[in-house]
Coordinates of C-alpha atoms and ligand atoms in Angstrom, one line a residue:
M27 CA 12.5 -28.3 12.2
T28 CA 11.5 -26.2 15.0
Q29 CA 9.8 -22.9 14.6
P30 CA 8.8 -19.9 17.4
S31 CA 6.4 -20.0 19.3
L32 CA 3.5 -17.5 19.0
S33 CA 1.7 -15.4 21.1
L34 CA -0.8 -12.2 21.1
V35 CA -0.5 -10.1 24.0
D36 CA -2.5 -6.9 24.9
T37 CA -0.6 -5.5 27.5
D38 CA 1.0 -2.5 27.6
P39 CA 4.4 -2.8 24.9
A40 CA 6.2 -1.0 27.6
E41 CA 5.5 -3.7 30.5
L42 CA 6.5 -6.6 28.4
A43 CA 8.6 -8.8 30.4
V44 CA 10.8 -10.1 27.0
D45 CA 14.3 -10.3 25.5
A46 CA 13.8 -7.2 22.8
I47 CA 10.8 -5.5 21.6
V48 CA 10.5 -4.3 17.6
I49 CA 9.1 -1.4 16.9
G50 CA 8.4 0.5 13.3
L51 CA 10.3 3.7 12.2
H52 CA 9.2 5.9 9.3
S53 CA 11.6 7.7 7.2
Q54 CA 9.9 11.1 7.0
P55 CA 11.3 13.5 9.8
D56 CA 8.2 15.2 11.8
Q57 CA 8.4 19.2 11.8
D58 CA 10.7 19.2 14.4
G59 CA 13.0 17.0 12.5
A60 CA 12.5 13.9 14.2
L61 CA 11.5 10.7 13.0
L62 CA 8.4 9.4 12.6
P63 CA 7.8 6.2 15.2
A64 CA 5.1 3.8 13.8
P65 CA 2.0 3.4 15.8
G66 CA 1.8 0.7 18.3
A67 CA 5.1 2.2 19.8
E68 CA 3.1 5.2 21.6
S69 CA 3.7 3.7 25.1
I70 CA 7.8 3.3 24.2
T71 CA 8.1 6.6 22.8
A72 CA 6.6 8.1 25.7
A73 CA 8.6 6.4 28.3
F74 CA 11.9 7.7 26.4
D75 CA 10.3 11.1 27.5
G76 CA 10.1 11.4 23.8
K77 CA 14.2 11.2 23.1
L78 CA 13.6 7.7 21.6
T79 CA 14.0 9.0 17.7
A80 CA 16.4 11.3 18.4
T81 CA 18.3 8.2 19.8
L82 CA 17.8 5.8 17.1
A83 CA 18.7 9.0 14.2
L84 CA 22.2 9.3 16.7
L85 CA 22.8 5.3 16.3
G86 CA 21.6 6.2 12.3
A87 CA 18.6 5.0 12.2
T88 CA 16.9 6.7 8.6
G89 CA 13.6 4.3 8.7
A90 CA 14.5 3.3 5.6
P91 CA 12.9 0.0 4.3
G92 CA 14.6 -3.5 6.1
E93 CA 16.8 -1.2 8.4
V94 CA 17.2 -2.6 11.5
T95 CA 18.5 -0.2 14.5
K96 CA 18.8 -1.7 18.1
L97 CA 18.8 0.3 21.3
A98 CA 19.5 -0.4 24.8
T99 CA 16.6 1.0 26.9
L100 CA 18.5 1.2 30.4
G101 CA 15.9 0.6 32.2
T102 CA 13.2 2.8 30.7
I103 CA 11.2 -0.2 29.5
T104 CA 11.0 -3.7 30.8
A105 CA 12.8 -5.1 27.7
P106 CA 16.3 -4.4 27.9
L107 CA 16.5 -3.9 23.9
V108 CA 14.3 -2.1 21.6
V109 CA 14.7 -2.9 17.8
A110 CA 13.6 -0.3 15.2
V111 CA 12.4 -1.6 12.1
G112 CA 12.2 0.8 9.1
L113 CA 8.8 1.0 7.2
G114 CA 9.6 3.5 4.9
D115 CA 7.8 6.8 4.4
E116 CA 4.7 7.1 6.7
P117 CA 1.6 5.8 4.5
S118 CA -0.6 7.3 3.0
G119 CA -3.4 4.5 3.5
A120 CA -3.9 3.1 7.2
S121 CA -1.2 0.7 6.7
P122 CA 2.5 0.6 5.2
E123 CA 2.8 -2.0 2.3
L124 CA 2.5 -5.4 3.3
E125 CA 5.5 -6.7 1.8
T126 CA 7.6 -3.6 3.6
L127 CA 5.9 -5.1 6.9
R128 CA 6.9 -8.5 6.3
R129 CA 10.6 -8.0 5.1
G130 CA 10.7 -5.7 7.9
T131 CA 9.6 -8.3 10.4
G132 CA 11.5 -11.0 9.1
A133 CA 15.0 -8.8 9.1
A134 CA 14.4 -7.4 12.9
V135 CA 13.5 -11.5 14.1
R136 CA 16.6 -12.6 12.2
S137 CA 18.8 -10.2 13.7
L138 CA 17.6 -11.4 17.4
A139 CA 19.2 -14.7 17.1
G140 CA 20.1 -14.9 20.3
S141 CA 17.5 -13.7 22.2
A142 CA 14.9 -15.8 23.3
T143 CA 11.4 -14.1 23.4
V144 CA 10.9 -11.6 20.9
A145 CA 7.9 -9.2 21.1
L146 CA 6.2 -7.2 18.3
A147 CA 4.8 -4.0 18.3
L148 CA 3.7 -3.2 15.0
P149 CA 1.3 -0.7 13.6
L150 CA -2.0 -2.5 13.2
P151 CA -5.0 -0.5 11.8
D152 CA -8.6 -0.5 14.1
D153 CA -10.1 -2.0 10.4
E154 CA -11.1 -5.3 8.5
D155 CA -7.3 -4.4 6.7
A156 CA -5.9 -5.9 10.6
P157 CA -5.8 -9.8 10.1
R158 CA -4.2 -8.9 6.5
V159 CA -1.4 -6.8 8.3
L160 CA -1.2 -9.1 11.1
R161 CA -0.6 -12.1 8.7
A162 CA 2.1 -10.3 7.0
I163 CA 3.8 -9.4 10.5
L164 CA 3.7 -13.0 11.5
E165 CA 4.6 -14.8 8.1
G166 CA 7.6 -12.2 8.0
A167 CA 8.7 -12.9 11.3
L168 CA 8.7 -16.6 11.3
L169 CA 9.8 -16.7 7.9
G170 CA 12.8 -14.6 8.6
G171 CA 13.5 -16.5 11.7
Y172 CA 14.2 -20.0 10.1
R173 CA 18.1 -20.8 9.6
F174 CA 19.1 -24.2 8.6
A175 CA 20.3 -26.8 11.2
G176 CA 22.9 -28.1 9.2
Y177 CA 25.5 -31.1 9.8
K178 CA 27.9 -29.6 11.8
T179 CA 29.2 -32.2 14.0
K180 CA 30.0 -29.5 16.9
P181 CA 28.0 -27.1 18.2
Q182 CA 30.0 -23.3 17.0
K183 CA 31.1 -21.7 19.7
G184 CA 29.3 -17.8 20.6
R185 CA 26.7 -19.1 17.6
R186 CA 23.5 -17.3 18.7
E187 CA 20.4 -19.5 18.4
P188 CA 16.8 -18.6 16.6
V189 CA 14.5 -16.5 18.4
T190 CA 12.3 -19.2 20.0
A191 CA 9.1 -17.3 21.1
L192 CA 7.0 -14.5 19.5
Q193 CA 4.8 -12.4 21.4
V194 CA 2.6 -10.1 19.0
H195 CA 1.3 -6.9 19.9
V196 CA -2.6 -6.6 19.6
P197 CA -5.5 -4.3 20.5
D198 CA -7.3 -7.3 21.5
A199 CA -5.4 -10.4 22.4
A200 CA -9.1 -12.1 22.9
D201 CA -10.3 -11.1 19.1
E202 CA -11.3 -14.5 17.1
A203 CA -10.0 -13.1 13.7
A204 CA -6.6 -12.2 15.0
A205 CA -6.3 -15.9 17.0
A206 CA -7.6 -17.7 13.6
E207 CA -4.4 -15.6 11.6
L208 CA -2.2 -16.9 14.6
V209 CA -3.4 -20.4 13.8
R210 CA -2.9 -19.8 10.3
A211 CA 0.7 -18.7 10.5
E212 CA 1.9 -21.6 12.5
A213 CA 0.7 -23.5 9.7
V214 CA 2.5 -21.3 6.6
G215 CA 5.8 -21.1 8.4
R216 CA 6.0 -24.8 9.5
A217 CA 5.5 -25.3 5.6
V218 CA 7.8 -22.9 4.4
R219 CA 10.3 -24.4 7.1
Q220 CA 10.1 -27.9 6.3
A221 CA 9.9 -26.6 2.3
R222 CA 13.5 -24.9 3.3
D223 CA 14.8 -27.9 4.8
W224 CA 14.3 -30.5 2.4
V225 CA 15.4 -27.7 -0.6
N226 CA 18.9 -27.3 1.7
M227 CA 19.5 -30.6 2.4
A228 CA 22.8 -31.7 1.2
P229 CA 21.7 -33.7 -2.1
N230 CA 23.1 -37.1 -1.4
L231 CA 21.5 -37.2 1.8
L232 CA 17.8 -36.6 0.0
Q233 CA 17.9 -38.8 -3.0
P234 CA 14.4 -39.9 -4.1
A235 CA 13.7 -42.5 -2.0
P236 CA 14.5 -40.7 1.1
F237 CA 12.7 -37.6 0.1
A238 CA 9.9 -39.5 -0.7
D239 CA 10.0 -41.2 2.8
L240 CA 10.0 -38.0 4.4
V241 CA 7.0 -36.4 2.3
Q242 CA 5.1 -39.8 3.1
A243 CA 5.7 -39.1 7.2
A244 CA 5.1 -35.6 7.3
A245 CA 1.8 -36.2 4.7
T246 CA 0.9 -39.2 6.8
E247 CA 1.2 -37.3 10.2
A248 CA -1.1 -34.5 8.4
G249 CA -3.6 -37.0 8.0
L250 CA -3.4 -36.9 4.3
A251 CA -3.7 -39.9 2.2
V252 CA -0.4 -41.0 0.5
E253 CA 0.4 -43.0 -2.8
V254 CA 4.3 -43.8 -3.5
L255 CA 4.9 -45.3 -6.9
D256 CA 8.2 -46.7 -7.4
F257 CA 10.4 -47.4 -9.9
E258 CA 9.2 -51.0 -10.6
Q259 CA 5.5 -49.2 -10.6
L260 CA 6.9 -46.2 -12.8
K261 CA 8.1 -48.8 -15.5
A262 CA 5.2 -50.7 -15.3
G263 CA 2.5 -47.9 -15.2
G264 CA 3.8 -46.3 -18.4
Y265 CA 5.3 -43.1 -17.1
G266 CA 7.6 -42.8 -19.7
G267 CA 9.2 -39.5 -18.6
I268 CA 10.0 -40.2 -14.9
V269 CA 11.5 -43.4 -15.9
A270 CA 14.1 -41.9 -18.4
V271 CA 15.3 -39.2 -16.4
G272 CA 15.3 -41.5 -13.1
Q273 CA 17.0 -44.6 -14.9
G274 CA 20.7 -42.7 -15.0
S275 CA 21.0 -42.6 -11.4
E276 CA 21.4 -45.8 -8.8
A277 CA 18.9 -43.9 -6.9
P278 CA 15.8 -44.9 -8.5
P279 CA 12.8 -42.2 -8.8
R280 CA 9.6 -41.7 -7.2
L281 CA 6.2 -40.4 -7.9
V282 CA 4.4 -39.3 -4.3
K283 CA 0.6 -38.3 -4.7
L284 CA -1.1 -36.6 -1.7
T285 CA -4.6 -35.8 -1.3
Y286 CA -6.6 -33.9 1.2
T287 CA -10.5 -34.5 1.1
P288 CA -12.7 -31.7 2.5
E289 CA -15.5 -32.7 5.2
G290 CA -18.9 -32.0 4.6
V291 CA -18.3 -30.9 1.2
T292 CA -20.6 -32.3 -2.0
D293 CA -18.9 -31.8 -4.9
P294 CA -16.3 -29.7 -4.3
K295 CA -13.8 -27.7 -6.8
R296 CA -10.8 -30.6 -7.8
V297 CA -7.5 -28.7 -7.7
A298 CA -4.3 -30.5 -8.7
L299 CA -0.5 -29.2 -7.5
V300 CA 2.5 -31.1 -9.5
G301 CA 6.3 -30.3 -8.5
K302 CA 9.3 -30.7 -10.3
G303 CA 11.6 -33.2 -7.5
I304 CA 15.0 -33.3 -9.4
T305 CA 17.1 -34.1 -6.2
F306 CA 20.3 -33.6 -8.2
D307 CA 20.2 -32.4 -11.7
T308 CA 24.0 -32.6 -13.3
G309 CA 21.9 -32.3 -16.7
G310 CA 22.8 -36.0 -17.4
V311 CA 24.6 -36.7 -20.2
S312 CA 24.0 -33.0 -22.1
I313 CA 26.1 -32.7 -18.7
K314 CA 26.1 -29.1 -17.0
P315 CA 29.1 -27.0 -16.2
S316 CA 30.6 -27.7 -12.8
A317 CA 30.7 -24.0 -11.7
G318 CA 27.9 -23.6 -9.5
M319 CA 26.3 -26.6 -10.1
W320 CA 25.8 -27.7 -6.5
E321 CA 22.8 -25.3 -6.4
M322 CA 21.5 -27.7 -8.6
K323 CA 20.6 -29.7 -5.3
S324 CA 17.5 -27.0 -5.3
D325 CA 15.9 -28.6 -8.5
M326 CA 13.5 -30.1 -6.2
A327 CA 12.4 -26.7 -4.8
G328 CA 8.8 -27.1 -6.8
A329 CA 8.6 -30.7 -5.2
A330 CA 9.5 -29.4 -2.2
A331 CA 7.0 -26.7 -2.4
V332 CA 3.6 -28.9 -3.5
G333 CA 4.7 -31.3 -0.7
A334 CA 4.5 -28.7 1.9
T335 CA 1.9 -26.5 0.3
M336 CA -0.5 -29.8 1.0
L337 CA 0.6 -29.8 4.9
A338 CA -0.4 -26.7 5.1
I339 CA -3.6 -27.3 3.7
A340 CA -4.0 -30.2 6.1
A341 CA -3.9 -27.8 8.4
V342 CA -5.7 -25.1 7.4
K343 CA -8.9 -27.5 6.0
P344 CA -10.0 -25.4 2.8
G345 CA -13.2 -26.8 1.4
V346 CA -11.7 -27.7 -1.7
A347 CA -10.2 -31.3 -2.7
V348 CA -6.3 -31.1 -3.6
S349 CA -4.2 -33.5 -5.1
G350 CA -0.3 -32.9 -4.8
Y351 CA 1.9 -34.5 -7.1
L352 CA 5.8 -34.9 -6.6
A353 CA 7.6 -36.1 -9.6
I354 CA 10.7 -36.8 -7.8
A355 CA 14.6 -38.4 -9.8
E356 CA 17.7 -37.7 -10.1
N357 CA 19.3 -36.5 -13.5
M358 CA 22.4 -38.1 -13.5
P359 CA 24.9 -39.2 -16.4
S360 CA 25.5 -43.0 -16.9
G361 CA 25.4 -46.2 -18.6
S362 CA 21.6 -46.5 -18.2
A363 CA 21.1 -42.9 -18.8
Y364 CA 18.6 -41.6 -21.5
R365 CA 20.2 -40.2 -24.2
P366 CA 19.8 -37.0 -26.7
G367 CA 18.0 -39.0 -29.8
D368 CA 16.4 -41.3 -27.4
V369 CA 12.1 -41.0 -27.9
I370 CA 10.4 -41.8 -25.0
T371 CA 6.4 -42.6 -24.9
M372 CA 5.4 -40.3 -21.9
Y373 CA 2.2 -41.4 -19.6
N374 CA -0.3 -39.8 -22.0
G375 CA 0.9 -41.6 -24.8
K376 CA 2.5 -38.8 -26.6
R377 CA 5.9 -39.3 -27.7
V378 CA 8.7 -37.3 -27.2
E379 CA 12.4 -37.0 -29.1
V380 CA 14.4 -35.8 -26.6
F381 CA 17.6 -33.2 -27.8
N382 CA 19.1 -32.5 -24.1
T383 CA 19.0 -34.6 -21.1
D384 CA 19.3 -31.4 -19.1
A385 CA 15.9 -30.5 -20.1
E386 CA 14.7 -33.0 -17.6
G387 CA 12.4 -31.0 -16.1
R388 CA 9.6 -31.2 -18.4
M389 CA 9.9 -35.2 -18.9
V390 CA 9.6 -35.9 -15.5
L391 CA 6.6 -33.2 -15.0
G392 CA 4.5 -34.1 -18.2
D393 CA 4.0 -37.8 -16.8
A394 CA 3.1 -36.1 -13.5
M395 CA 0.5 -33.2 -14.9
A396 CA -1.3 -36.6 -17.2
R397 CA -1.6 -37.9 -14.5
A398 CA -2.9 -35.4 -12.4
C399 CA -5.6 -34.8 -15.4
E400 CA -6.4 -38.6 -15.4
D401 CA -7.4 -38.9 -11.7
G402 CA -9.4 -35.7 -12.7
T403 CA -9.2 -31.9 -12.1
D404 CA -10.6 -28.7 -12.5
Y405 CA -7.7 -26.4 -12.3
L406 CA -3.7 -27.6 -12.5
F407 CA -0.7 -25.5 -10.8
E408 CA 2.7 -26.5 -11.7
T409 CA 5.8 -25.2 -10.2
S410 CA 9.1 -25.8 -10.9
T411 CA 12.6 -24.6 -11.1
L412 CA 12.3 -25.3 -15.1
T413 CA 14.7 -22.8 -17.4
G414 CA 18.1 -20.9 -16.7
G415 CA 15.7 -18.7 -19.0
Q416 CA 13.4 -17.3 -16.4
V417 CA 16.0 -16.1 -14.5
I418 CA 17.7 -14.3 -17.7
S419 CA 14.3 -13.0 -18.3
L420 CA 12.6 -12.0 -15.3
G421 CA 15.6 -12.1 -12.9
K422 CA 15.9 -13.7 -9.2
R423 CA 12.4 -12.8 -7.6
I424 CA 9.4 -13.2 -10.3
A425 CA 8.4 -16.2 -11.1
G426 CA 7.6 -16.7 -14.8
L427 CA 3.7 -17.5 -15.7
M428 CA 2.1 -19.1 -18.4
G429 CA -1.0 -21.1 -19.0
S430 CA -4.7 -20.7 -19.4
E431 CA -6.0 -17.0 -19.1
E432 CA -8.1 -18.0 -15.3
A433 CA -5.4 -20.1 -14.0
T434 CA -2.7 -17.4 -14.4
T435 CA -5.0 -14.9 -13.4
L436 CA -5.5 -16.6 -10.5
V437 CA -1.7 -17.5 -9.5
K438 CA -1.0 -13.5 -10.4
T439 CA -3.1 -12.1 -8.2
A440 CA -2.3 -14.7 -5.0
G441 CA 1.1 -13.6 -5.7
D442 CA 0.8 -10.2 -5.5
A443 CA -1.3 -10.5 -2.2
V444 CA 1.2 -12.9 -0.3
G445 CA 4.5 -11.2 -1.7
E446 CA 5.3 -14.0 -4.4
P447 CA 5.0 -12.0 -7.6
A448 CA 4.5 -14.3 -10.6
W449 CA 4.6 -11.9 -14.1
P450 CA 2.8 -13.9 -17.1
M451 CA 4.8 -14.9 -20.1
P452 CA 2.7 -16.2 -23.6
L453 CA 2.8 -19.8 -25.2
P454 CA 3.8 -18.2 -28.7
D455 CA 2.9 -20.6 -32.2
D456 CA 6.2 -20.2 -33.1
V457 CA 7.7 -21.2 -30.4
R458 CA 5.9 -24.3 -30.5
K459 CA 6.9 -24.7 -34.1
G460 CA 10.3 -24.2 -33.7
M461 CA 9.3 -28.0 -31.5
E462 CA 8.1 -30.1 -33.9
S463 CA 9.7 -33.4 -34.9
E464 CA 10.6 -35.1 -37.6
I465 CA 10.0 -38.6 -36.3
A466 CA 8.0 -38.2 -32.9
D467 CA 5.0 -36.2 -31.3
I468 CA 7.2 -33.2 -30.2
C469 CA 10.8 -32.2 -29.8
Q470 CA 11.6 -31.5 -26.1
T471 CA 13.4 -28.3 -26.9
N472 CA 13.5 -26.3 -29.9
A473 CA 14.7 -28.7 -33.0
N474 CA 17.9 -26.6 -33.4
L475 CA 18.7 -26.3 -30.0
D476 CA 17.6 -22.5 -30.3
R477 CA 17.4 -20.7 -27.0
A478 CA 15.1 -18.1 -28.3
G479 CA 12.1 -17.8 -25.7
H480 CA 13.5 -20.3 -23.7
M481 CA 11.6 -20.4 -20.8
L482 CA 8.4 -20.2 -23.2
Q483 CA 9.6 -23.6 -24.6
G484 CA 9.1 -24.9 -21.2
G485 CA 5.4 -24.5 -21.0
V486 CA 4.4 -25.1 -24.7
F487 CA 5.8 -28.5 -23.8
L488 CA 3.9 -28.8 -20.6
R489 CA 1.2 -27.8 -22.6
E490 CA 1.1 -30.9 -24.4
F491 CA 0.3 -32.8 -21.1
V492 CA -3.0 -30.5 -20.0
E493 CA -6.1 -32.3 -20.8
P494 CA -8.8 -29.9 -22.2
G495 CA -10.8 -28.1 -20.1
V496 CA -8.5 -27.9 -17.5
E497 CA -7.3 -24.4 -15.9
W498 CA -3.6 -24.9 -16.0
A499 CA -0.6 -22.8 -15.1
H500 CA 3.0 -23.3 -15.1
I501 CA 5.2 -21.4 -12.6
D502 CA 8.8 -20.9 -13.3
I503 CA 10.5 -20.5 -10.3
A504 CA 14.2 -21.1 -11.2
G505 CA 15.3 -18.0 -10.0
P506 CA 12.8 -17.1 -6.7
G507 CA 12.9 -21.3 -5.4
Y508 CA 16.5 -20.3 -4.3
H509 CA 18.6 -17.5 -2.3
S510 CA 21.9 -17.7 -3.5
G511 CA 22.9 -14.4 -1.4
E512 CA 23.2 -13.9 2.2
A513 CA 19.8 -13.4 3.8
T514 CA 17.5 -10.3 3.2
G515 CA 14.0 -9.3 4.4
Y516 CA 12.4 -12.7 5.2
W517 CA 14.4 -14.5 2.7
T518 CA 17.3 -16.2 4.2
K519 CA 20.6 -18.2 2.3
G520 CA 19.1 -21.0 0.3
G521 CA 15.5 -22.6 -0.2
T522 CA 12.9 -19.7 -0.1
G523 CA 9.9 -21.8 0.2
V524 CA 8.3 -20.2 -2.9
P525 CA 5.1 -20.7 -4.2
I526 CA 3.7 -22.1 -1.4
R527 CA 2.4 -19.1 0.0
T528 CA 0.7 -17.8 -3.2
L529 CA -0.5 -21.9 -3.7
L530 CA -2.2 -21.7 -0.2
H531 CA -3.7 -18.3 -0.8
L532 CA -5.6 -19.4 -4.1
V533 CA -6.7 -22.5 -2.6
E534 CA -8.0 -21.0 -0.2
T535 CA -9.8 -18.1 -2.3
L536 CA -10.9 -20.6 -5.0
Ligands
LIG4 N1 17.0 -27.4 -13.2 C1 17.1 -26.3 -14.7 C2 16.7 -25.2 -14.5 C3 17.6 -24.0 -13.5 C4 18.6 -23.4 -13.8 C5 17.1 -23.9 -12.4 C6 19.3 -22.4 -13.3 C7 17.8 -23.0 -11.6 C8 18.9 -22.4 -11.9 C9 16.7 -27.1 -15.9 O1 16.8 -28.1 -15.6 C10 17.3 -27.1 -16.5 O2 18.9 -27.7 -16.9 N2 17.0 -26.0 -17.9 C11 17.8 -25.8 -19.0 C12 16.9 -26.1 -20.4 C13 17.8 -26.4 -21.8 C14 18.6 -27.7 -21.7 C15 16.3 -26.5 -22.5 C16 18.6 -24.3 -19.2 O3 18.0 -24.1 -18.7 O4 19.3 -24.6 -19.5
LIG5 MN1 18.2 -29.6 -16.3
LIG6 ZN1 16.5 -29.4 -13.6

């Protein structure tokens, strides 16, 4: 999991000795019909004697967001290649939309695989907005340049390796705010890469124990305190939900707790992050259809995001006390698997009547959330690839968000700021009524297996495991946690790392 090195430069972009230089291009033509280079590219435009944008247009460039056009410079500037990334219409404010910049730099850096060193000469405003814009550029570049190493036994012929060094052009390379963004971006980039790697790993190679071991090793190295509960300890400790799901697999479950304690802060706010870590979800006895089932290797994306966020927190050191809980199990059908009809006593003592073993996420999460509340917390943010209903209602890009007013507002605001949108959904009384059990405290799903309000059933169920007084949000990332299509913007194929940047941002702003 290597990440390109990052550095700031303030020398003339036209004179940078790099393999390629990325500039921005706006879509609307100027009065002479030429496309508009974005600020930052002035010296390069000048070196081309005014012919740069016309040449780019000849090559088909329109400046549309995310478009990437490459031009050999033939000695006009030091770098042999200019890469124009479309940024859409010239912004009415000082800078383009942050998400446009993130996606543009992501696409550009990915397209430059095969180049070792790449410089970015993109529009940076000259005001207090500069750090935010720089952050978007850095995150887009690092995330878009990610590639999963994979498992091929032989190096592929002609395979172009991802960029190894990124230089970012800024007005003043000694600027402290810019340097701080660089350090933060390195931590965020590493965290997202780590989560993507875990999600992209083959499920036979990332069963619960190896997953917990990898998280433990990374967290220990980052300086976090680590507690791992194994199957025996989970059984003895009364973690009925995790045990029920985990008992069907030959690979026993784990609960991992990571703790970050801020230095020199008396009585810090306390935050718990909880993630669903189903290393593979077959559905269990209520088995899933086989088509596309392999994508259920991504059913630990929530836990991967929580573990990776904790690594970023250890690096960024916010003044908040944060604990991460990863509820890890494999959901398999077998002679020892839990069954529809079972009644399970959860960690907080509530009894759940099981209707569908494929609703396993809420079983492991309920325990982990109850444990987080028992440990004591002011806020609880839980994230999981919980329901297909999330994808049906909000699609592949926007997470479903449920919970208390304060916590959901925090998530919504942070998500909007970082380009990981989440949309607030209700927790209706009638959905809770539909989950009344005749014999236990609550049904795990609608008692008639009615899929109405499918995503909301998940939120309503999980609410039962939050102690009163805890501000709580449930972030359903069934869609946004995993990208099945071809790479686009800073999203590569497979794990996305959503919602790491949301969680980090909101912890920093608390
Ligand atoms: N892991 C799935 C949800 C999922 C579906 C994630 C598609 C990503 C893409 C979850 O465990 C599940 O199977 N949910 C069921 C719940 C139902 C049985 C109540 C579902 O969505 O159908
Ligand atoms: Mn399932
Ligand atoms: Zn699942």
